[in-house]
Short mmCIF file of the C-alpha atoms (twelve columns), coordinates in Angstrom:
data_MODEL
# 
_entry.id   MODEL 
# 
loop_
_atom_site.group_PDB 
_atom_site.id 
_atom_site.type_symbol 
_atom_site.label_atom_id 
_atom_site.label_alt_id 
_atom_site.label_comp_id 
_atom_site.label_asym_id 
_atom_site.label_seq_id 
_atom_site.Cartn_x 
_atom_site.Cartn_y 
_atom_site.Cartn_z 
_atom_site.pdbx_PDB_model_num 
ATOM 1   C CA . MET A 1   109.250 98.600  114.637 1 
ATOM 2   C CA . ALA A 2   106.237 101.250 115.813 1 
ATOM 3   C CA . ALA A 3   102.896 101.138 115.138 1 
ATOM 4   C CA . VAL A 4   101.217 104.634 114.092 1 
ATOM 5   C CA . GLU A 5   97.913  105.725 115.327 1 
ATOM 6   C CA . ILE A 6   96.072  108.903 113.971 1 
ATOM 7   C CA . SER A 7   92.981  109.637 115.473 1 
ATOM 8   C CA . ASN A 8   90.261  112.156 114.159 1 
ATOM 9   C CA . ILE A 9   92.515  114.489 112.935 1 
ATOM 10  C CA . ARG A 10  91.431  118.014 111.945 1 
ATOM 11  C CA . LYS A 11  93.275  120.755 110.449 1 
ATOM 12  C CA . SER A 12  92.551  124.211 108.537 1 
ATOM 13  C CA . TYR A 13  94.169  127.335 106.959 1 
ATOM 14  C CA . GLY A 14  91.388  129.766 107.642 1 
ATOM 15  C CA . ASP A 15  88.386  128.930 105.638 1 
ATOM 16  C CA . VAL A 16  90.139  125.965 103.991 1 
ATOM 17  C CA . LEU A 17  89.827  122.435 105.710 1 
ATOM 18  C CA . ALA A 18  92.765  120.624 104.661 1 
ATOM 19  C CA . LEU A 19  92.375  117.673 106.779 1 
ATOM 20  C CA . SER A 20  88.831  116.352 107.841 1 
ATOM 21  C CA . GLY A 21  88.584  113.519 110.368 1 
ATOM 22  C CA . ILE A 22  91.539  111.452 109.398 1 
ATOM 23  C CA . ASN A 23  91.592  107.994 111.254 1 
ATOM 24  C CA . ILE A 24  94.462  105.760 110.313 1 
ATOM 25  C CA . SER A 25  95.881  102.853 111.575 1 
ATOM 26  C CA . ILE A 26  99.721  102.077 110.247 1 
ATOM 27  C CA . PRO A 27  100.806 98.557  111.205 1 
ATOM 28  C CA . SER A 28  104.487 98.314  112.791 1 
ATOM 29  C CA . GLY A 29  107.215 97.766  110.034 1 
ATOM 30  C CA . SER A 30  104.675 98.798  107.057 1 
ATOM 31  C CA . PHE A 31  105.138 100.709 103.738 1 
ATOM 32  C CA . PHE A 32  102.209 102.852 104.123 1 
ATOM 33  C CA . THR A 33  101.803 105.321 101.001 1 
ATOM 34  C CA . LEU A 34  99.515  108.501 101.150 1 
ATOM 35  C CA . LEU A 35  98.484  109.136 97.593  1 
ATOM 36  C CA . GLY A 36  96.335  111.753 95.649  1 
ATOM 37  C CA . PRO A 37  96.690  114.928 93.756  1 
ATOM 38  C CA . SER A 38  97.957  117.986 94.500  1 
ATOM 39  C CA . GLY A 39  95.713  119.621 97.517  1 
ATOM 40  C CA . CYS A 40  94.775  116.595 98.536  1 
ATOM 41  C CA . GLY A 41  95.971  117.063 102.185 1 
ATOM 42  C CA . LYS A 42  98.753  113.990 102.072 1 
ATOM 43  C CA . THR A 43  101.455 116.527 102.458 1 
ATOM 44  C CA . THR A 44  99.763  118.160 105.628 1 
ATOM 45  C CA . LEU A 45  99.228  114.941 107.152 1 
ATOM 46  C CA . LEU A 46  102.940 113.868 107.070 1 
ATOM 47  C CA . ARG A 47  103.927 117.128 108.315 1 
ATOM 48  C CA . THR A 48  101.593 116.875 111.156 1 
ATOM 49  C CA . ILE A 49  102.902 113.540 112.061 1 
ATOM 50  C CA . ALA A 50  106.387 115.185 111.683 1 
ATOM 51  C CA . GLY A 51  105.174 117.909 114.112 1 
ATOM 52  C CA . PHE A 52  105.947 120.610 111.378 1 
ATOM 53  C CA . HIS A 53  102.330 121.604 111.483 1 
ATOM 54  C CA . GLN A 54  99.933  121.492 114.353 1 
ATOM 55  C CA . GLN A 55  96.457  119.968 114.142 1 
ATOM 56  C CA . ASP A 56  93.354  121.830 115.118 1 
ATOM 57  C CA . SER A 57  92.026  118.455 117.084 1 
ATOM 58  C CA . GLY A 58  92.895  114.703 117.389 1 
ATOM 59  C CA . GLY A 59  95.522  112.784 118.137 1 
ATOM 60  C CA . ILE A 60  98.804  111.070 117.112 1 
ATOM 61  C CA . SER A 61  100.705 108.250 118.749 1 
ATOM 62  C CA . VAL A 62  103.629 106.206 118.071 1 
ATOM 63  C CA . GLU A 63  104.124 102.596 119.930 1 
ATOM 64  C CA . ASP A 64  101.001 103.790 122.346 1 
ATOM 65  C CA . GLN A 65  102.914 106.816 122.975 1 
ATOM 66  C CA . ALA A 66  100.895 110.287 122.218 1 
ATOM 67  C CA . ILE A 67  103.353 112.934 120.342 1 
ATOM 68  C CA . GLU A 68  100.770 115.095 119.170 1 
ATOM 69  C CA . HIS A 69  102.076 117.773 121.400 1 
ATOM 70  C CA . MET A 70  105.658 117.163 121.217 1 
ATOM 71  C CA . PRO A 71  107.730 119.573 119.412 1 
ATOM 72  C CA . ALA A 72  109.229 118.130 115.864 1 
ATOM 73  C CA . HIS A 73  112.696 117.093 117.275 1 
ATOM 74  C CA . LYS A 74  111.371 114.982 119.972 1 
ATOM 75  C CA . ARG A 75  109.036 112.907 118.134 1 
ATOM 76  C CA . ASP A 76  112.013 110.355 117.287 1 
ATOM 77  C CA . VAL A 77  110.827 110.660 113.193 1 
ATOM 78  C CA . GLY A 78  113.195 110.792 110.475 1 
ATOM 79  C CA . MET A 79  112.242 113.251 107.446 1 
ATOM 80  C CA . VAL A 80  113.383 112.826 104.108 1 
ATOM 81  C CA . PHE A 81  112.527 115.763 101.852 1 
ATOM 82  C CA . GLN A 82  111.517 116.306 98.325  1 
ATOM 83  C CA . ASP A 83  114.244 118.812 97.729  1 
ATOM 84  C CA . TYR A 84  116.948 116.723 99.173  1 
ATOM 85  C CA . ALA A 85  117.797 119.383 101.902 1 
ATOM 86  C CA . VAL A 86  121.645 118.219 102.165 1 
ATOM 87  C CA . PHE A 87  124.020 120.936 103.595 1 
ATOM 88  C CA . PRO A 88  125.855 122.113 100.679 1 
ATOM 89  C CA . HIS A 89  128.711 123.341 102.728 1 
ATOM 90  C CA . ILE A 90  129.648 119.964 104.410 1 
ATOM 91  C CA . SER A 91  130.930 116.394 103.080 1 
ATOM 92  C CA . VAL A 92  128.645 113.462 102.847 1 
ATOM 93  C CA . TYR A 93  129.785 111.826 105.974 1 
ATOM 94  C CA . ASP A 94  129.153 114.946 107.972 1 
ATOM 95  C CA . ASN A 95  125.765 115.524 106.274 1 
ATOM 96  C CA . ILE A 96  124.847 111.835 107.717 1 
ATOM 97  C CA . ALA A 97  126.530 112.585 111.135 1 
ATOM 98  C CA . PHE A 98  124.336 115.772 111.591 1 
ATOM 99  C CA . GLY A 99  121.660 114.361 113.589 1 
ATOM 100 C CA . LEU A 100 123.952 112.234 115.794 1 
ATOM 101 C CA . LYS A 101 126.466 115.068 116.768 1 
ATOM 102 C CA . GLN A 102 123.108 117.186 117.897 1 
ATOM 103 C CA . ARG A 103 122.242 113.994 119.901 1 
ATOM 104 C CA . LYS A 104 125.654 114.666 121.377 1 
ATOM 105 C CA . ILE A 105 126.683 110.698 120.478 1 
ATOM 106 C CA . ALA A 106 129.939 109.471 120.947 1 
ATOM 107 C CA . LYS A 107 132.259 109.743 118.037 1 
ATOM 108 C CA . SER A 108 133.063 106.220 118.004 1 
ATOM 109 C CA . GLU A 109 129.567 105.375 118.117 1 
ATOM 110 C CA . ILE A 110 128.840 108.007 115.006 1 
ATOM 111 C CA . ALA A 111 131.637 106.458 113.111 1 
ATOM 112 C CA . ALA A 112 130.198 103.105 113.534 1 
ATOM 113 C CA . ARG A 113 126.658 103.862 112.420 1 
ATOM 114 C CA . VAL A 114 127.524 106.353 109.979 1 
ATOM 115 C CA . GLY A 115 129.908 103.633 108.442 1 
ATOM 116 C CA . LYS A 116 127.018 101.037 108.496 1 
ATOM 117 C CA . ILE A 117 124.433 103.179 106.872 1 
ATOM 118 C CA . LEU A 118 126.911 104.446 104.396 1 
ATOM 119 C CA . ASP A 119 127.110 100.640 103.418 1 
ATOM 120 C CA . VAL A 120 123.106 100.568 103.179 1 
ATOM 121 C CA . VAL A 121 122.595 103.054 100.753 1 
ATOM 122 C CA . GLN A 122 125.765 102.491 98.930  1 
ATOM 123 C CA . LEU A 123 127.486 105.500 98.979  1 
ATOM 124 C CA . THR A 124 130.797 104.141 101.235 1 
ATOM 125 C CA . PRO A 125 133.158 105.930 98.295  1 
ATOM 126 C CA . TYR A 126 131.305 108.684 98.250  1 
ATOM 127 C CA . ALA A 127 131.920 110.055 102.051 1 
ATOM 128 C CA . ALA A 128 134.569 112.386 101.672 1 
ATOM 129 C CA . ARG A 129 132.797 114.053 98.513  1 
ATOM 130 C CA . MET A 130 130.969 117.461 98.816  1 
ATOM 131 C CA . PRO A 131 126.984 117.132 97.772  1 
ATOM 132 C CA . HIS A 132 127.596 119.177 94.448  1 
ATOM 133 C CA . GLU A 133 129.890 116.544 93.451  1 
ATOM 134 C CA . LEU A 134 126.907 113.994 93.593  1 
ATOM 135 C CA . SER A 135 123.962 113.182 91.310  1 
ATOM 136 C CA . GLY A 136 120.676 114.035 92.011  1 
ATOM 137 C CA . GLY A 137 119.933 110.476 93.095  1 
ATOM 138 C CA . GLN A 138 122.874 110.046 95.298  1 
ATOM 139 C CA . GLN A 139 122.331 113.361 97.278  1 
ATOM 140 C CA . GLN A 140 118.555 112.187 97.882  1 
ATOM 141 C CA . ARG A 141 120.332 108.678 99.156  1 
ATOM 142 C CA . VAL A 142 122.228 111.416 101.698 1 
ATOM 143 C CA . GLY A 143 119.119 112.434 102.684 1 
ATOM 144 C CA . LEU A 144 117.765 108.796 103.337 1 
ATOM 145 C CA . ALA A 145 120.625 107.766 105.200 1 
ATOM 146 C CA . ARG A 146 120.518 110.614 107.120 1 
ATOM 147 C CA . ALA A 147 117.172 110.061 108.568 1 
ATOM 148 C CA . LEU A 148 117.933 106.363 109.071 1 
ATOM 149 C CA . VAL A 149 121.122 107.077 110.969 1 
ATOM 150 C CA . ILE A 150 119.249 108.282 113.952 1 
ATOM 151 C CA . ASN A 151 117.067 104.792 114.417 1 
ATOM 152 C CA . PRO A 152 113.815 106.722 114.208 1 
ATOM 153 C CA . LYS A 153 110.654 105.150 114.890 1 
ATOM 154 C CA . VAL A 154 109.264 106.103 112.093 1 
ATOM 155 C CA . LEU A 155 110.279 107.376 108.473 1 
ATOM 156 C CA . LEU A 156 108.345 110.237 106.696 1 
ATOM 157 C CA . MET A 157 108.793 110.575 103.425 1 
ATOM 158 C CA . ASP A 158 107.720 113.726 101.291 1 
ATOM 159 C CA . GLU A 159 107.827 112.603 97.844  1 
ATOM 160 C CA . PRO A 160 111.549 112.108 97.699  1 
ATOM 161 C CA . LEU A 161 111.617 110.803 94.040  1 
ATOM 162 C CA . SER A 162 109.899 113.577 92.349  1 
ATOM 163 C CA . ASN A 163 112.995 115.810 91.321  1 
ATOM 164 C CA . LEU A 164 114.805 112.874 89.461  1 
ATOM 165 C CA . ASP A 165 114.147 111.492 85.979  1 
ATOM 166 C CA . ALA A 166 111.962 108.329 85.230  1 
ATOM 167 C CA . LYS A 167 114.561 105.506 84.893  1 
ATOM 168 C CA . LEU A 168 116.360 106.816 88.034  1 
ATOM 169 C CA . ARG A 169 113.206 106.983 89.957  1 
ATOM 170 C CA . VAL A 170 112.177 103.410 89.363  1 
ATOM 171 C CA . ASP A 171 115.866 102.265 90.155  1 
ATOM 172 C CA . LEU A 172 115.744 104.262 93.645  1 
ATOM 173 C CA . ARG A 173 112.464 103.206 94.728  1 
ATOM 174 C CA . ARG A 174 113.402 99.544  94.461  1 
ATOM 175 C CA . GLU A 175 116.255 100.818 96.414  1 
ATOM 176 C CA . ILE A 176 114.117 102.467 99.135  1 
ATOM 177 C CA . ARG A 177 111.833 99.787  99.381  1 
ATOM 178 C CA . SER A 178 114.501 96.900  99.770  1 
ATOM 179 C CA . ILE A 179 116.409 99.118  102.342 1 
ATOM 180 C CA . GLN A 180 112.654 99.739  104.410 1 
ATOM 181 C CA . GLN A 181 112.156 95.541  104.130 1 
ATOM 182 C CA . SER A 182 115.392 94.967  105.191 1 
ATOM 183 C CA . MET A 183 115.298 97.364  108.337 1 
ATOM 184 C CA . ASN A 184 111.719 96.384  108.689 1 
ATOM 185 C CA . MET A 185 110.987 100.036 109.560 1 
ATOM 186 C CA . THR A 186 107.828 101.710 109.766 1 
ATOM 187 C CA . THR A 187 107.266 103.947 106.837 1 
ATOM 188 C CA . VAL A 188 105.027 106.630 105.637 1 
ATOM 189 C CA . TYR A 189 105.320 108.087 101.998 1 
ATOM 190 C CA . VAL A 190 103.857 110.827 100.264 1 
ATOM 191 C CA . THR A 191 103.493 110.424 96.570  1 
ATOM 192 C CA . HIS A 192 101.241 111.819 93.665  1 
ATOM 193 C CA . ASP A 193 102.666 108.986 91.365  1 
ATOM 194 C CA . GLN A 194 100.210 106.128 91.421  1 
ATOM 195 C CA . GLU A 195 102.630 103.550 89.831  1 
ATOM 196 C CA . GLU A 196 105.083 104.537 92.346  1 
ATOM 197 C CA . ALA A 197 102.283 103.971 95.327  1 
ATOM 198 C CA . LEU A 198 101.400 100.622 94.003  1 
ATOM 199 C CA . ALA A 199 104.719 99.539  93.465  1 
ATOM 200 C CA . MET A 200 106.182 100.081 96.988  1 
ATOM 201 C CA . SER A 201 103.756 99.999  99.154  1 
ATOM 202 C CA . ASP A 202 102.184 97.724  101.929 1 
ATOM 203 C CA . ILE A 203 99.066  99.696  101.955 1 
ATOM 204 C CA . VAL A 204 98.221  102.350 100.077 1 
ATOM 205 C CA . CYS A 205 95.707  105.603 101.226 1 
ATOM 206 C CA . VAL A 206 94.183  107.350 98.662  1 
ATOM 207 C CA . MET A 207 93.154  111.167 99.743  1 
ATOM 208 C CA . PHE A 208 90.942  113.706 97.923  1 
ATOM 209 C CA . GLY A 209 89.520  116.505 99.611  1 
ATOM 210 C CA . GLY A 210 91.270  116.279 102.968 1 
ATOM 211 C CA . ILE A 211 89.537  113.006 103.343 1 
ATOM 212 C CA . ILE A 212 90.768  109.399 103.066 1 
ATOM 213 C CA . GLN A 213 88.713  107.932 100.451 1 
ATOM 214 C CA . GLN A 214 90.173  104.380 100.632 1 
ATOM 215 C CA . ALA A 215 93.367  102.652 102.524 1 
ATOM 216 C CA . ALA A 216 94.138  99.234  101.423 1 
ATOM 217 C CA . ALA A 217 96.859  96.915  99.707  1 
ATOM 218 C CA . PRO A 218 97.376  97.782  96.244  1 
ATOM 219 C CA . TRP A 219 95.851  94.958  94.705  1 
ATOM 220 C CA . GLU A 220 92.642  95.607  96.691  1 
ATOM 221 C CA . VAL A 221 92.553  99.641  95.587  1 
ATOM 222 C CA . TYR A 222 93.296  98.653  92.108  1 
ATOM 223 C CA . ASN A 223 90.771  96.226  91.606  1 
ATOM 224 C CA . ASN A 224 88.339  96.813  94.208  1 
ATOM 225 C CA . PRO A 225 88.252  100.374 94.510  1 
ATOM 226 C CA . SER A 226 85.613  102.097 97.010  1 
ATOM 227 C CA . ASN A 227 84.434  104.813 95.036  1 
ATOM 228 C CA . ARG A 228 84.673  106.313 91.516  1 
ATOM 229 C CA . PHE A 229 87.486  109.096 92.539  1 
ATOM 230 C CA . VAL A 230 89.874  105.967 93.474  1 
ATOM 231 C CA . ALA A 231 88.746  104.079 90.331  1 
ATOM 232 C CA . SER A 232 89.799  107.207 87.952  1 
ATOM 233 C CA . PHE A 233 93.076  108.186 90.182  1 
ATOM 234 C CA . VAL A 234 94.468  104.722 90.445  1 
ATOM 235 C CA . GLY A 235 95.266  103.325 87.234  1 
ATOM 236 C CA . ALA A 236 93.122  104.291 83.681  1 
ATOM 237 C CA . ASN A 237 89.579  103.773 83.369  1 
ATOM 238 C CA . ASN A 238 86.780  104.056 81.106  1 
ATOM 239 C CA . PHE A 239 83.779  105.698 82.566  1 
ATOM 240 C CA . LEU A 240 80.682  105.269 80.368  1 
ATOM 241 C CA . GLY A 241 76.890  106.273 81.365  1 
ATOM 242 C CA . LEU A 242 74.863  103.174 81.612  1 
ATOM 243 C CA . SER A 243 71.076  103.529 81.114  1 
ATOM 244 C CA . LEU A 244 68.743  101.680 83.329  1 
ATOM 245 C CA . SER A 245 65.114  100.733 82.303  1 
ATOM 246 C CA . GLY A 246 62.480  98.360  82.551  1 
ATOM 247 C CA . ALA A 247 63.902  96.415  79.573  1 
ATOM 248 C CA . GLY A 248 67.248  96.283  81.057  1 
ATOM 249 C CA . ALA A 249 70.816  98.212  80.740  1 
ATOM 250 C CA . SER A 250 72.354  99.829  78.018  1 
ATOM 251 C CA . ILE A 251 75.855  101.659 77.414  1 
ATOM 252 C CA . ALA A 252 75.712  103.950 74.329  1 
ATOM 253 C CA . GLY A 253 72.106  103.083 73.058  1 
ATOM 254 C CA . LEU A 254 73.341  99.187  73.109  1 
ATOM 255 C CA . ALA A 255 71.687  96.902  75.381  1 
ATOM 256 C CA . VAL A 256 73.973  95.101  77.351  1 
ATOM 257 C CA . ASN A 257 73.741  91.884  79.886  1 
ATOM 258 C CA . LEU A 258 75.199  93.328  83.476  1 
ATOM 259 C CA . PRO A 259 74.125  91.274  86.073  1 
ATOM 260 C CA . GLN A 260 75.547  93.268  88.541  1 
ATOM 261 C CA . ALA A 261 73.001  95.853  87.520  1 
ATOM 262 C CA . ALA A 262 70.128  93.765  88.318  1 
ATOM 263 C CA . SER A 263 69.646  95.056  91.827  1 
ATOM 264 C CA . LEU A 264 69.400  98.812  91.027  1 
ATOM 265 C CA . LYS A 265 66.086  100.615 90.008  1 
ATOM 266 C CA . ALA A 266 64.979  102.283 86.613  1 
ATOM 267 C CA . GLY A 267 66.570  105.587 86.029  1 
ATOM 268 C CA . GLU A 268 68.885  105.862 88.365  1 
ATOM 269 C CA . THR A 269 71.818  107.578 87.637  1 
ATOM 270 C CA . VAL A 270 74.815  105.239 87.298  1 
ATOM 271 C CA . VAL A 271 78.319  104.846 85.608  1 
ATOM 272 C CA . ALA A 272 79.720  102.219 84.577  1 
ATOM 273 C CA . ALA A 273 83.862  101.537 84.666  1 
ATOM 274 C CA . ILE A 274 86.101  99.237  82.667  1 
ATOM 275 C CA . ARG A 275 89.832  99.175  82.931  1 
ATOM 276 C CA . PRO A 276 91.559  99.384  78.996  1 
ATOM 277 C CA . GLU A 277 93.723  96.482  79.806  1 
ATOM 278 C CA . PHE A 278 90.519  94.252  79.826  1 
ATOM 279 C CA . ILE A 279 88.964  95.467  76.078  1 
ATOM 280 C CA . SER A 280 89.790  93.713  72.995  1 
ATOM 281 C CA . ILE A 281 89.449  95.086  69.681  1 
ATOM 282 C CA . ASN A 282 87.943  92.977  66.741  1 
ATOM 283 C CA . PRO A 283 88.386  89.572  68.699  1 
ATOM 284 C CA . GLU A 284 88.149  86.603  66.612  1 
ATOM 285 C CA . SER A 285 85.502  84.901  68.800  1 
ATOM 286 C CA . ILE A 286 83.298  86.275  71.498  1 
ATOM 287 C CA . ALA A 287 83.000  84.208  74.774  1 
ATOM 288 C CA . PRO A 288 79.536  83.963  76.655  1 
ATOM 289 C CA . ASP A 289 78.571  87.214  79.064  1 
ATOM 290 C CA . THR A 290 80.794  89.078  77.002  1 
ATOM 291 C CA . VAL A 291 80.061  93.108  76.346  1 
ATOM 292 C CA . THR A 292 80.245  94.079  72.644  1 
ATOM 293 C CA . LEU A 293 80.097  97.971  71.492  1 
ATOM 294 C CA . LYS A 294 80.668  99.174  68.104  1 
ATOM 295 C CA . ALA A 295 83.179  102.218 67.983  1 
ATOM 296 C CA . LYS A 296 85.288  104.207 65.582  1 
ATOM 297 C CA . ILE A 297 88.883  104.671 65.982  1 
ATOM 298 C CA . ARG A 298 90.047  108.086 66.589  1 
ATOM 299 C CA . GLN A 299 94.012  107.226 67.492  1 
ATOM 300 C CA . VAL A 300 96.356  104.406 67.724  1 
ATOM 301 C CA . SER A 301 99.554  104.969 69.538  1 
ATOM 302 C CA . PHE A 302 102.599 102.791 69.850  1 
ATOM 303 C CA . THR A 303 104.080 102.983 73.124  1 
ATOM 304 C CA . GLY A 304 106.756 99.995  72.669  1 
ATOM 305 C CA . ARG A 305 105.277 97.275  75.318  1 
ATOM 306 C CA . GLU A 306 101.955 98.062  74.234  1 
ATOM 307 C CA . LEU A 307 99.561  99.996  72.063  1 
ATOM 308 C CA . THR A 308 96.906  102.271 73.333  1 
ATOM 309 C CA . VAL A 309 93.642  102.800 71.441  1 
ATOM 310 C CA . ALA A 310 91.464  105.687 71.766  1 
ATOM 311 C CA . ALA A 311 88.181  105.352 70.153  1 
ATOM 312 C CA . VAL A 312 84.434  106.874 70.235  1 
ATOM 313 C CA . LEU A 313 81.281  105.191 70.579  1 
ATOM 314 C CA . PRO A 314 77.690  105.876 68.424  1 
ATOM 315 C CA . SER A 315 76.899  108.337 71.590  1 
ATOM 316 C CA . GLY A 316 80.070  110.219 71.520  1 
ATOM 317 C CA . GLU A 317 81.581  109.192 74.398  1 
ATOM 318 C CA . GLU A 318 85.569  107.955 74.522  1 
ATOM 319 C CA . ILE A 319 86.611  104.854 75.316  1 
ATOM 320 C CA . GLU A 320 90.405  103.886 75.235  1 
ATOM 321 C CA . ALA A 321 91.971  100.336 75.324  1 
ATOM 322 C CA . ILE A 322 95.377  98.754  76.129  1 
ATOM 323 C CA . THR A 323 96.579  95.754  74.285  1 
ATOM 324 C CA . ALA A 324 99.830  94.260  73.475  1 
ATOM 325 C CA . PRO A 325 101.321 95.306  69.890  1 
ATOM 326 C CA . SER A 326 99.574  93.673  66.790  1 
ATOM 327 C CA . GLU A 327 100.060 94.633  62.875  1 
ATOM 328 C CA . SER A 328 96.444  94.348  62.757  1 
ATOM 329 C CA . VAL A 329 95.674  96.813  65.209  1 
ATOM 330 C CA . LEU A 330 98.568  99.309  63.926  1 
ATOM 331 C CA . ALA A 331 96.900  98.952  60.622  1 
ATOM 332 C CA . LEU A 332 93.632  100.748 61.858  1 
ATOM 333 C CA . HIS A 333 93.203  104.116 60.853  1 
ATOM 334 C CA . THR A 334 91.121  107.225 62.175  1 
ATOM 335 C CA . ASN A 335 87.162  106.645 61.844  1 
ATOM 336 C CA . ASP A 336 87.902  102.886 60.979  1 
ATOM 337 C CA . GLU A 337 85.065  101.134 62.550  1 
ATOM 338 C CA . VAL A 338 86.024  98.137  65.167  1 
ATOM 339 C CA . THR A 339 84.310  95.820  67.621  1 
ATOM 340 C CA . LEU A 340 85.665  96.568  71.222  1 
ATOM 341 C CA . ALA A 341 84.808  93.532  73.599  1 
ATOM 342 C CA . PHE A 342 85.202  92.991  77.232  1 
ATOM 343 C CA . PRO A 343 83.996  90.420  79.848  1 
ATOM 344 C CA . ALA A 344 80.987  91.908  81.682  1 
ATOM 345 C CA . SER A 345 82.129  90.558  85.057  1 
ATOM 346 C CA . LYS A 346 84.882  93.023  84.754  1 
ATOM 347 C CA . VAL A 347 82.509  96.056  84.567  1 
ATOM 348 C CA . GLN A 348 81.994  98.153  87.818  1 
ATOM 349 C CA . LEU A 349 79.346  99.976  88.882  1 
ATOM 350 C CA . PHE A 350 79.540  103.823 90.744  1 
ATOM 351 C CA . ALA A 351 77.022  106.143 91.885  1 
ATOM 352 C CA . ASP A 352 77.292  109.470 89.870  1 
ATOM 353 C CA . GLY A 353 79.584  112.230 91.296  1 
ATOM 354 C CA . VAL A 354 83.557  112.385 91.705  1 
ATOM 355 C CA . THR A 355 83.115  110.353 94.723  1 
ATOM 356 C CA . GLY A 356 80.307  108.275 93.690  1 
ATOM 357 C CA . ALA A 357 80.217  105.051 95.766  1 
ATOM 358 C CA . ARG A 358 80.517  101.677 93.824  1 
ATOM 359 C CA . LEU A 359 77.310  99.931  93.835  1 
ATOM 360 C CA . SER A 360 78.574  96.375  92.632  1 
# 
């Protein structure tokens, strides 16, 4: 096990600032995910930890040992790449043993360690096969095994599942998480897939524009986003303009009772956010402290487990609801008028702007 400390890391490419003042504490044995859109800096940060990129300034330590100026091969980290990076001309066994041979480990120990890790990644029957005889998921397991067999202090993974089909991604992410937990290995994982991040991680670190927007447990990031970008990137969300006046708050021109808006000033530019799963469509009864809005149906989409209902408010703003399949909702047609209802307590308020701070 090894804790990782990243202190004030800065990295630029010419005039482009890729990382700005990055400070992270990664607990020993945790699964820590860097999540964000393309170009946010997550892969640059991972490769800086690995030693493939050199930071402009700042420090990196593992188990209280500074590694920021060490060459990559001396940092005692394992790396799993997006494109498998499996040597095509040697067997599965030799691929996994490669790092141990480079370290001049005794043949008997190599055999023992490779045999053990083959069992862990469920590839023992494939040890003699060549990479082209394996599926994509099996090749990725070879890459994982090669990184694990050297017993690194930290495992780094750069979008290792992005080249796999949807079902295999789900299966393999469970396996990776199970292996990581069984080995209690500190892992830094990069992905742009929010569901993957939420399902696998102890801590999700959301990045945008080379800056950490929020780093917390998955539940906290989803339910208590620190700003509008996090609220929009992690899970679906509806963002609606909130008007504030002496008479109170209104959404789409309709007065709403939002206690969380009471401390805000009239005329302040505020955005209200409500998750689609909190919205009911034509409810039979309306509980106290419920916000209700009239809307017209734009589209109803059936996806198996749920229905996604897109509607348009009188203001022209679009709003989306996600609900369990029902015949009554499936029977709705374009331009049908509906009542949308959601608990006032589920509304979150943000300052205007891409990374507007949470106000409630």
